[in-house]
Amino acid sequence: MNLFNWIFNQNTRYYGHIISLGYNCEVSFQFFLHHHFVESSLLAWANTINIDNVISALENPDILCTGKVENCNPMWKCFNTGICFHGKAPAKIWNNNPSQEVIKADKDELLSRIEYLKQKFIQTGCDGKKNLYIFKYSSTTDTSENIISKINRLYEVLSRSVNNQFDLLIVTEQGFCPQLENLNNNSQIFIRRVNFFTPEEAVTSKKNDRRHWKRIWQEFRPNFKLSKTKKFKFEDL
């Protein structure tokens, strides 16, 4: 083995589950571009809006999509948590006055899927594998102290609900909260950066920092491969 390959392998971490916690679909989309599959998980294709909503949902999973859930074109919003989810129906139907039957069918499918994924989230936290949880932290006016406190709280919440060994990866933009580098002192929390995030309204667009995401996925890798069994909505764009 040459020196380059030895260094590369030394810096590579492998996981039995790689699970996105949001805040939006860019994490899963970039993973798909690099590995050509995505393991289904509770928040993989959700817009969690912010880290507070993630913490609240993980602390109180029973409230997720069990109260008021309404369409907010083109997603469905859980008012208990503030988290938005994609339904299975094509996004364009919401601009064409869909029938009540179509709306009900999409909502019913979503609620059933979320219940299944809530159970899967629990199962993948205690099946003996090593997990990686990823949160994409967007720019905020919060103080560095609050940002660091919230990341530590997210880690603590995961620690209470996940029996597997796990790491937490926080992805931010360059220049955001330099104090985050101190979190690298925790051997289970990693901070990695990209130059920029995709536009909020176009997370699957070609305007993305694929180079730095590629570096992330080369360092944090799945030790498994899943067959692609379905076509994602963005593949039709």
PDB file of C-alpha atoms in Angstrom:
ATOM      1  CA  MET A   1       0.000   0.000   0.000  1.00  0.00           C
ATOM      2  CA  ASN A   2       1.448   3.369  -1.013  1.00  0.00           C
ATOM      3  CA  LEU A   3       1.624   6.338   1.356  1.00  0.00           C
ATOM      4  CA  PHE A   4      -1.404   8.121  -0.198  1.00  0.00           C
ATOM      5  CA  ASN A   5      -3.671   5.096   0.168  1.00  0.00           C
ATOM      6  CA  TRP A   6      -2.430   4.469   3.703  1.00  0.00           C
ATOM      7  CA  ILE A   7      -3.232   8.063   4.741  1.00  0.00           C
ATOM      8  CA  PHE A   8      -6.603   7.960   2.975  1.00  0.00           C
ATOM      9  CA  ASN A   9      -7.613   4.728   4.684  1.00  0.00           C
ATOM     10  CA  GLN A  10      -6.466   6.021   8.068  1.00  0.00           C
ATOM     11  CA  ASN A  11      -8.784   9.016   7.727  1.00  0.00           C
ATOM     12  CA  THR A  12     -11.823   7.053   6.541  1.00  0.00           C
ATOM     13  CA  ARG A  13     -14.642   6.184   8.927  1.00  0.00           C
ATOM     14  CA  TYR A  14     -17.195   3.483   8.115  1.00  0.00           C
ATOM     15  CA  TYR A  15     -20.774   3.170   9.376  1.00  0.00           C
ATOM     16  CA  GLY A  16     -23.601   0.662   9.284  1.00  0.00           C
ATOM     17  CA  HIS A  17     -26.178   3.464   9.035  1.00  0.00           C
ATOM     18  CA  ILE A  18     -25.725   7.017   7.738  1.00  0.00           C
ATOM     19  CA  ILE A  19     -28.741   9.050   8.825  1.00  0.00           C
ATOM     20  CA  SER A  20     -29.541  12.646   7.907  1.00  0.00           C
ATOM     21  CA  LEU A  21     -31.298  14.829  10.475  1.00  0.00           C
ATOM     22  CA  GLY A  22     -31.795  17.702   7.995  1.00  0.00           C
ATOM     23  CA  TYR A  23     -32.064  20.549   8.055  1.00  0.00           C
ATOM     24  CA  ASN A  24     -33.087  19.868   4.449  1.00  0.00           C
ATOM     25  CA  CYS A  25     -32.717  17.447   1.554  1.00  0.00           C
ATOM     26  CA  GLU A  26     -29.265  18.591   0.411  1.00  0.00           C
ATOM     27  CA  VAL A  27     -27.548  16.095   2.723  1.00  0.00           C
ATOM     28  CA  SER A  28     -29.389  13.103   1.237  1.00  0.00           C
ATOM     29  CA  PHE A  29     -29.126  14.460  -2.311  1.00  0.00           C
ATOM     30  CA  GLN A  30     -25.357  14.885  -2.084  1.00  0.00           C
ATOM     31  CA  PHE A  31     -25.011  11.425  -0.533  1.00  0.00           C
ATOM     32  CA  PHE A  32     -27.038  10.009  -3.432  1.00  0.00           C
ATOM     33  CA  LEU A  33     -24.834  11.760  -6.014  1.00  0.00           C
ATOM     34  CA  HIS A  34     -21.737  10.179  -4.495  1.00  0.00           C
ATOM     35  CA  HIS A  35     -22.965   6.708  -3.482  1.00  0.00           C
ATOM     36  CA  HIS A  36     -25.999   6.256  -5.793  1.00  0.00           C
ATOM     37  CA  PHE A  37     -28.315   5.146  -3.002  1.00  0.00           C
ATOM     38  CA  VAL A  38     -29.897   6.552   0.162  1.00  0.00           C
ATOM     39  CA  GLU A  39     -31.108   4.494   3.109  1.00  0.00           C
ATOM     40  CA  SER A  40     -34.641   5.552   4.016  1.00  0.00           C
ATOM     41  CA  SER A  41     -34.826   7.315   7.363  1.00  0.00           C
ATOM     42  CA  LEU A  42     -37.165   9.578   9.288  1.00  0.00           C
ATOM     43  CA  LEU A  43     -35.722  12.984   8.315  1.00  0.00           C
ATOM     44  CA  ALA A  44     -33.742  12.087   5.180  1.00  0.00           C
ATOM     45  CA  TRP A  45     -35.992  14.090   2.840  1.00  0.00           C
ATOM     46  CA  ALA A  46     -37.538  16.483   5.359  1.00  0.00           C
ATOM     47  CA  ASN A  47     -37.056  20.188   5.972  1.00  0.00           C
ATOM     48  CA  THR A  48     -36.540  20.399   9.710  1.00  0.00           C
ATOM     49  CA  ILE A  49     -36.035  24.205   9.412  1.00  0.00           C
ATOM     50  CA  ASN A  50     -33.625  24.385  12.369  1.00  0.00           C
ATOM     51  CA  ILE A  51     -31.852  22.317  15.004  1.00  0.00           C
ATOM     52  CA  ASP A  52     -34.430  23.190  17.671  1.00  0.00           C
ATOM     53  CA  ASN A  53     -37.139  21.317  15.750  1.00  0.00           C
ATOM     54  CA  VAL A  54     -34.887  18.264  15.419  1.00  0.00           C
ATOM     55  CA  ILE A  55     -34.129  18.207  19.132  1.00  0.00           C
ATOM     56  CA  SER A  56     -37.819  18.582  20.001  1.00  0.00           C
ATOM     57  CA  ALA A  57     -38.846  15.782  17.626  1.00  0.00           C
ATOM     58  CA  LEU A  58     -36.179  13.385  18.915  1.00  0.00           C
ATOM     59  CA  GLU A  59     -37.033  14.163  22.537  1.00  0.00           C
ATOM     60  CA  ASN A  60     -40.744  13.646  21.882  1.00  0.00           C
ATOM     61  CA  PRO A  61     -41.091  11.327  18.854  1.00  0.00           C
ATOM     62  CA  ASP A  62     -44.742  10.589  19.669  1.00  0.00           C
ATOM     63  CA  ILE A  63     -45.728  14.162  18.722  1.00  0.00           C
ATOM     64  CA  LEU A  64     -44.307  13.878  15.201  1.00  0.00           C
ATOM     65  CA  CYS A  65     -47.174  13.963  12.688  1.00  0.00           C
ATOM     66  CA  THR A  66     -49.771  12.981  15.284  1.00  0.00           C
ATOM     67  CA  GLY A  67     -51.496  16.361  15.484  1.00  0.00           C
ATOM     68  CA  LYS A  68     -52.292  18.981  12.860  1.00  0.00           C
ATOM     69  CA  VAL A  69     -50.634  18.125   9.517  1.00  0.00           C
ATOM     70  CA  GLU A  70     -51.444  20.323   6.517  1.00  0.00           C
ATOM     71  CA  ASN A  71     -50.165  20.816   2.995  1.00  0.00           C
ATOM     72  CA  CYS A  72     -47.862  23.796   2.555  1.00  0.00           C
ATOM     73  CA  ASN A  73     -47.237  23.384  -1.189  1.00  0.00           C
ATOM     74  CA  PRO A  74     -45.405  21.248  -2.071  1.00  0.00           C
ATOM     75  CA  MET A  75     -44.731  19.684   1.352  1.00  0.00           C
ATOM     76  CA  TRP A  76     -46.728  18.652   4.393  1.00  0.00           C
ATOM     77  CA  LYS A  77     -46.123  20.520   7.656  1.00  0.00           C
ATOM     78  CA  CYS A  78     -46.320  18.888  11.070  1.00  0.00           C
ATOM     79  CA  PHE A  79     -47.544  21.703  13.312  1.00  0.00           C
ATOM     80  CA  ASN A  80     -46.467  19.879  16.473  1.00  0.00           C
ATOM     81  CA  THR A  81     -42.810  20.134  15.458  1.00  0.00           C
ATOM     82  CA  GLY A  82     -42.605  22.645  12.592  1.00  0.00           C
ATOM     83  CA  ILE A  83     -40.998  19.974  10.385  1.00  0.00           C
ATOM     84  CA  CYS A  84     -42.070  19.634   6.731  1.00  0.00           C
ATOM     85  CA  PHE A  85     -42.182  16.359   4.792  1.00  0.00           C
ATOM     86  CA  HIS A  86     -42.534  15.437   1.126  1.00  0.00           C
ATOM     87  CA  GLY A  87     -45.542  13.417   0.092  1.00  0.00           C
ATOM     88  CA  LYS A  88     -45.305  10.830  -2.678  1.00  0.00           C
ATOM     89  CA  ALA A  89     -47.470  12.790  -5.119  1.00  0.00           C
ATOM     90  CA  PRO A  90     -45.656  14.867  -7.798  1.00  0.00           C
ATOM     91  CA  ALA A  91     -45.007  18.393  -6.533  1.00  0.00           C
ATOM     92  CA  LYS A  92     -46.692  19.939  -9.579  1.00  0.00           C
ATOM     93  CA  ILE A  93     -50.134  18.625  -8.641  1.00  0.00           C
ATOM     94  CA  TRP A  94     -50.436  21.227  -5.882  1.00  0.00           C
ATOM     95  CA  ASN A  95     -50.532  23.968  -8.497  1.00  0.00           C
ATOM     96  CA  ASN A  96     -53.483  22.370 -10.295  1.00  0.00           C
ATOM     97  CA  ASN A  97     -56.237  22.244  -7.659  1.00  0.00           C
ATOM     98  CA  PRO A  98     -55.979  18.538  -6.789  1.00  0.00           C
ATOM     99  CA  SER A  99     -59.140  16.730  -5.741  1.00  0.00           C
ATOM    100  CA  GLN A 100     -59.883  15.950  -2.115  1.00  0.00           C
ATOM    101  CA  GLU A 101     -59.335  12.281  -2.925  1.00  0.00           C
ATOM    102  CA  VAL A 102     -55.791  12.968  -4.168  1.00  0.00           C
ATOM    103  CA  ILE A 103     -55.029  15.165  -1.159  1.00  0.00           C
ATOM    104  CA  LYS A 104     -56.338  12.579   1.311  1.00  0.00           C
ATOM    105  CA  ALA A 105     -54.456   9.735  -0.360  1.00  0.00           C
ATOM    106  CA  ASP A 106     -51.173  11.668  -0.255  1.00  0.00           C
ATOM    107  CA  LYS A 107     -51.655  12.619   3.386  1.00  0.00           C
ATOM    108  CA  ASP A 108     -52.654   9.099   4.431  1.00  0.00           C
ATOM    109  CA  GLU A 109     -49.583   7.646   2.724  1.00  0.00           C
ATOM    110  CA  LEU A 110     -47.348  10.216   4.440  1.00  0.00           C
ATOM    111  CA  LEU A 111     -48.735   9.534   7.918  1.00  0.00           C
ATOM    112  CA  SER A 112     -48.347   5.781   7.444  1.00  0.00           C
ATOM    113  CA  ARG A 113     -44.777   6.212   6.176  1.00  0.00           C
ATOM    114  CA  ILE A 114     -43.790   8.479   9.064  1.00  0.00           C
ATOM    115  CA  GLU A 115     -45.066   5.933  11.592  1.00  0.00           C
ATOM    116  CA  TYR A 116     -42.995   3.239   9.884  1.00  0.00           C
ATOM    117  CA  LEU A 117     -39.896   5.468   9.786  1.00  0.00           C
ATOM    118  CA  LYS A 118     -40.275   6.404  13.452  1.00  0.00           C
ATOM    119  CA  GLN A 119     -40.065   2.711  14.299  1.00  0.00           C
ATOM    120  CA  LYS A 120     -37.158   2.248  11.900  1.00  0.00           C
ATOM    121  CA  PHE A 121     -35.303   5.145  13.566  1.00  0.00           C
ATOM    122  CA  ILE A 122     -35.559   3.288  16.876  1.00  0.00           C
ATOM    123  CA  GLN A 123     -34.508  -0.026  15.327  1.00  0.00           C
ATOM    124  CA  THR A 124     -31.474   1.436  13.558  1.00  0.00           C
ATOM    125  CA  GLY A 125     -30.369   2.887  16.870  1.00  0.00           C
ATOM    126  CA  CYS A 126     -30.107  -0.494  18.595  1.00  0.00           C
ATOM    127  CA  ASP A 127     -29.156  -3.108  15.994  1.00  0.00           C
ATOM    128  CA  GLY A 128     -25.473  -3.349  16.956  1.00  0.00           C
ATOM    129  CA  LYS A 129     -24.100  -1.318  14.065  1.00  0.00           C
ATOM    130  CA  LYS A 130     -22.190   1.966  14.256  1.00  0.00           C
ATOM    131  CA  ASN A 131     -24.240   4.970  13.130  1.00  0.00           C
ATOM    132  CA  LEU A 132     -23.453   8.375  11.718  1.00  0.00           C
ATOM    133  CA  TYR A 133     -26.026  11.143  12.248  1.00  0.00           C
ATOM    134  CA  ILE A 134     -25.614  14.260  10.127  1.00  0.00           C
ATOM    135  CA  PHE A 135     -27.063  17.715  10.618  1.00  0.00           C
ATOM    136  CA  LYS A 136     -26.572  20.545   8.136  1.00  0.00           C
ATOM    137  CA  TYR A 137     -26.383  23.722  10.233  1.00  0.00           C
ATOM    138  CA  SER A 138     -27.459  26.824   8.285  1.00  0.00           C
ATOM    139  CA  SER A 139     -26.258  30.333   9.042  1.00  0.00           C
ATOM    140  CA  THR A 140     -28.042  31.953  11.962  1.00  0.00           C
ATOM    141  CA  THR A 141     -27.864  35.074  14.103  1.00  0.00           C
ATOM    142  CA  ASP A 142     -27.604  32.885  17.218  1.00  0.00           C
ATOM    143  CA  THR A 143     -24.551  33.427  19.401  1.00  0.00           C
ATOM    144  CA  SER A 144     -21.682  30.964  19.148  1.00  0.00           C
ATOM    145  CA  GLU A 145     -22.420  29.873  22.720  1.00  0.00           C
ATOM    146  CA  ASN A 146     -26.026  29.004  21.808  1.00  0.00           C
ATOM    147  CA  ILE A 147     -24.983  27.202  18.634  1.00  0.00           C
ATOM    148  CA  ILE A 148     -22.452  25.052  20.483  1.00  0.00           C
ATOM    149  CA  SER A 149     -24.940  24.418  23.296  1.00  0.00           C
ATOM    150  CA  LYS A 150     -27.585  23.215  20.815  1.00  0.00           C
ATOM    151  CA  ILE A 151     -25.154  20.861  19.077  1.00  0.00           C
ATOM    152  CA  ASN A 152     -24.135  19.388  22.411  1.00  0.00           C
ATOM    153  CA  ARG A 153     -27.803  19.031  23.339  1.00  0.00           C
ATOM    154  CA  LEU A 154     -28.518  17.220  20.061  1.00  0.00           C
ATOM    155  CA  TYR A 155     -25.675  14.833  20.832  1.00  0.00           C
ATOM    156  CA  GLU A 156     -27.053  14.253  24.338  1.00  0.00           C
ATOM    157  CA  VAL A 157     -30.568  13.581  23.010  1.00  0.00           C
ATOM    158  CA  LEU A 158     -29.163  11.032  20.558  1.00  0.00           C
ATOM    159  CA  SER A 159     -27.143   9.462  23.377  1.00  0.00           C
ATOM    160  CA  ARG A 160     -30.353   8.824  25.304  1.00  0.00           C
ATOM    161  CA  SER A 161     -32.185   7.197  22.406  1.00  0.00           C
ATOM    162  CA  VAL A 162     -29.393   5.421  20.474  1.00  0.00           C
ATOM    163  CA  ASN A 163     -27.828   2.281  21.943  1.00  0.00           C
ATOM    164  CA  ASN A 164     -25.448   1.773  19.025  1.00  0.00           C
ATOM    165  CA  GLN A 165     -22.062   3.431  18.933  1.00  0.00           C
ATOM    166  CA  PHE A 166     -22.491   6.609  16.908  1.00  0.00           C
ATOM    167  CA  ASP A 167     -20.877   9.812  15.711  1.00  0.00           C
ATOM    168  CA  LEU A 168     -22.501  13.175  15.018  1.00  0.00           C
ATOM    169  CA  LEU A 169     -21.378  15.120  11.957  1.00  0.00           C
ATOM    170  CA  ILE A 170     -22.227  18.823  11.688  1.00  0.00           C
ATOM    171  CA  VAL A 171     -21.862  20.349   8.206  1.00  0.00           C
ATOM    172  CA  THR A 172     -21.675  24.134   7.951  1.00  0.00           C
ATOM    173  CA  GLU A 173     -20.559  26.759   5.478  1.00  0.00           C
ATOM    174  CA  GLN A 174     -17.030  28.156   5.532  1.00  0.00           C
ATOM    175  CA  GLY A 175     -16.640  31.008   8.001  1.00  0.00           C
ATOM    176  CA  PHE A 176     -19.719  30.155  10.041  1.00  0.00           C
ATOM    177  CA  CYS A 177     -19.102  30.173  13.790  1.00  0.00           C
ATOM    178  CA  PRO A 178     -15.314  29.517  13.925  1.00  0.00           C
ATOM    179  CA  GLN A 179     -15.705  28.464  17.572  1.00  0.00           C
ATOM    180  CA  LEU A 180     -17.279  25.225  16.329  1.00  0.00           C
ATOM    181  CA  GLU A 181     -13.806  23.861  15.685  1.00  0.00           C
ATOM    182  CA  ASN A 182     -13.516  23.372  19.462  1.00  0.00           C
ATOM    183  CA  LEU A 183     -16.169  20.643  19.213  1.00  0.00           C
ATOM    184  CA  ASN A 184     -13.656  18.482  17.372  1.00  0.00           C
ATOM    185  CA  ASN A 185     -12.210  17.811  20.820  1.00  0.00           C
ATOM    186  CA  ASN A 186     -15.193  15.493  21.328  1.00  0.00           C
ATOM    187  CA  SER A 187     -14.174  12.289  19.572  1.00  0.00           C
ATOM    188  CA  GLN A 188     -17.813  11.622  18.582  1.00  0.00           C
ATOM    189  CA  ILE A 189     -18.648  15.080  17.162  1.00  0.00           C
ATOM    190  CA  PHE A 190     -17.145  16.207  13.855  1.00  0.00           C
ATOM    191  CA  ILE A 191     -17.327  19.613  12.151  1.00  0.00           C
ATOM    192  CA  ARG A 192     -16.888  19.709   8.392  1.00  0.00           C
ATOM    193  CA  ARG A 193     -17.455  22.620   6.026  1.00  0.00           C
ATOM    194  CA  VAL A 194     -18.493  23.318   2.462  1.00  0.00           C
ATOM    195  CA  ASN A 195     -18.026  26.604   0.626  1.00  0.00           C
ATOM    196  CA  PHE A 196     -21.774  27.151   0.260  1.00  0.00           C
ATOM    197  CA  PHE A 197     -25.127  25.405   0.589  1.00  0.00           C
ATOM    198  CA  THR A 198     -27.547  25.086  -2.307  1.00  0.00           C
ATOM    199  CA  PRO A 199     -30.360  27.660  -2.558  1.00  0.00           C
ATOM    200  CA  GLU A 200     -33.207  26.875  -0.172  1.00  0.00           C
ATOM    201  CA  GLU A 201     -35.699  26.535  -3.017  1.00  0.00           C
ATOM    202  CA  ALA A 202     -33.448  24.364  -5.221  1.00  0.00           C
ATOM    203  CA  VAL A 203     -31.459  21.894  -3.122  1.00  0.00           C
ATOM    204  CA  THR A 204     -31.126  19.477  -6.064  1.00  0.00           C
ATOM    205  CA  SER A 205     -29.859  22.118  -8.488  1.00  0.00           C
ATOM    206  CA  LYS A 206     -26.483  22.011 -10.216  1.00  0.00           C
ATOM    207  CA  LYS A 207     -25.444  25.039  -8.177  1.00  0.00           C
ATOM    208  CA  ASN A 208     -23.855  23.105  -5.342  1.00  0.00           C
ATOM    209  CA  ASP A 209     -20.445  22.596  -3.747  1.00  0.00           C
ATOM    210  CA  ARG A 210     -20.108  19.007  -4.876  1.00  0.00           C
ATOM    211  CA  ARG A 211     -16.314  19.059  -4.460  1.00  0.00           C
ATOM    212  CA  HIS A 212     -16.434  19.591  -0.697  1.00  0.00           C
ATOM    213  CA  TRP A 213     -19.405  17.255  -0.241  1.00  0.00           C
ATOM    214  CA  LYS A 214     -17.366  14.624  -2.086  1.00  0.00           C
ATOM    215  CA  ARG A 215     -14.552  15.062   0.442  1.00  0.00           C
ATOM    216  CA  ILE A 216     -17.043  14.561   3.261  1.00  0.00           C
ATOM    217  CA  TRP A 217     -18.409  11.343   1.756  1.00  0.00           C
ATOM    218  CA  GLN A 218     -14.888  10.055   1.158  1.00  0.00           C
ATOM    219  CA  GLU A 219     -14.136  10.472   4.859  1.00  0.00           C
ATOM    220  CA  PHE A 220     -17.500   9.313   6.255  1.00  0.00           C
ATOM    221  CA  ARG A 221     -18.556   6.238   4.328  1.00  0.00           C
ATOM    222  CA  PRO A 222     -21.178   3.475   4.510  1.00  0.00           C
ATOM    223  CA  ASN A 223     -19.867  -0.052   5.009  1.00  0.00           C
ATOM    224  CA  PHE A 224     -22.832  -1.312   2.985  1.00  0.00           C
ATOM    225  CA  LYS A 225     -24.467  -0.817  -0.398  1.00  0.00           C
ATOM    226  CA  LEU A 226     -28.205  -0.788  -1.114  1.00  0.00           C
ATOM    227  CA  SER A 227     -29.849  -1.593  -4.426  1.00  0.00           C
ATOM    228  CA  LYS A 228     -31.789   1.276  -5.964  1.00  0.00           C
ATOM    229  CA  THR A 229     -35.441   0.208  -5.922  1.00  0.00           C
ATOM    230  CA  LYS A 230     -37.223   3.442  -6.779  1.00  0.00           C
ATOM    231  CA  LYS A 231     -36.861   6.658  -8.704  1.00  0.00           C
ATOM    232  CA  PHE A 232     -36.608   9.894  -6.756  1.00  0.00           C
ATOM    233  CA  LYS A 233     -38.607  12.975  -7.725  1.00  0.00           C
ATOM    234  CA  PHE A 234     -35.493  15.004  -8.533  1.00  0.00           C
ATOM    235  CA  GLU A 235     -34.456  12.448 -11.169  1.00  0.00           C
ATOM    236  CA  ASP A 236     -37.370  13.634 -13.317  1.00  0.00           C
ATOM    237  CA  LEU A 237     -36.175  17.252 -13.278  1.00  0.00           C
TER     238      LEU A 237
END
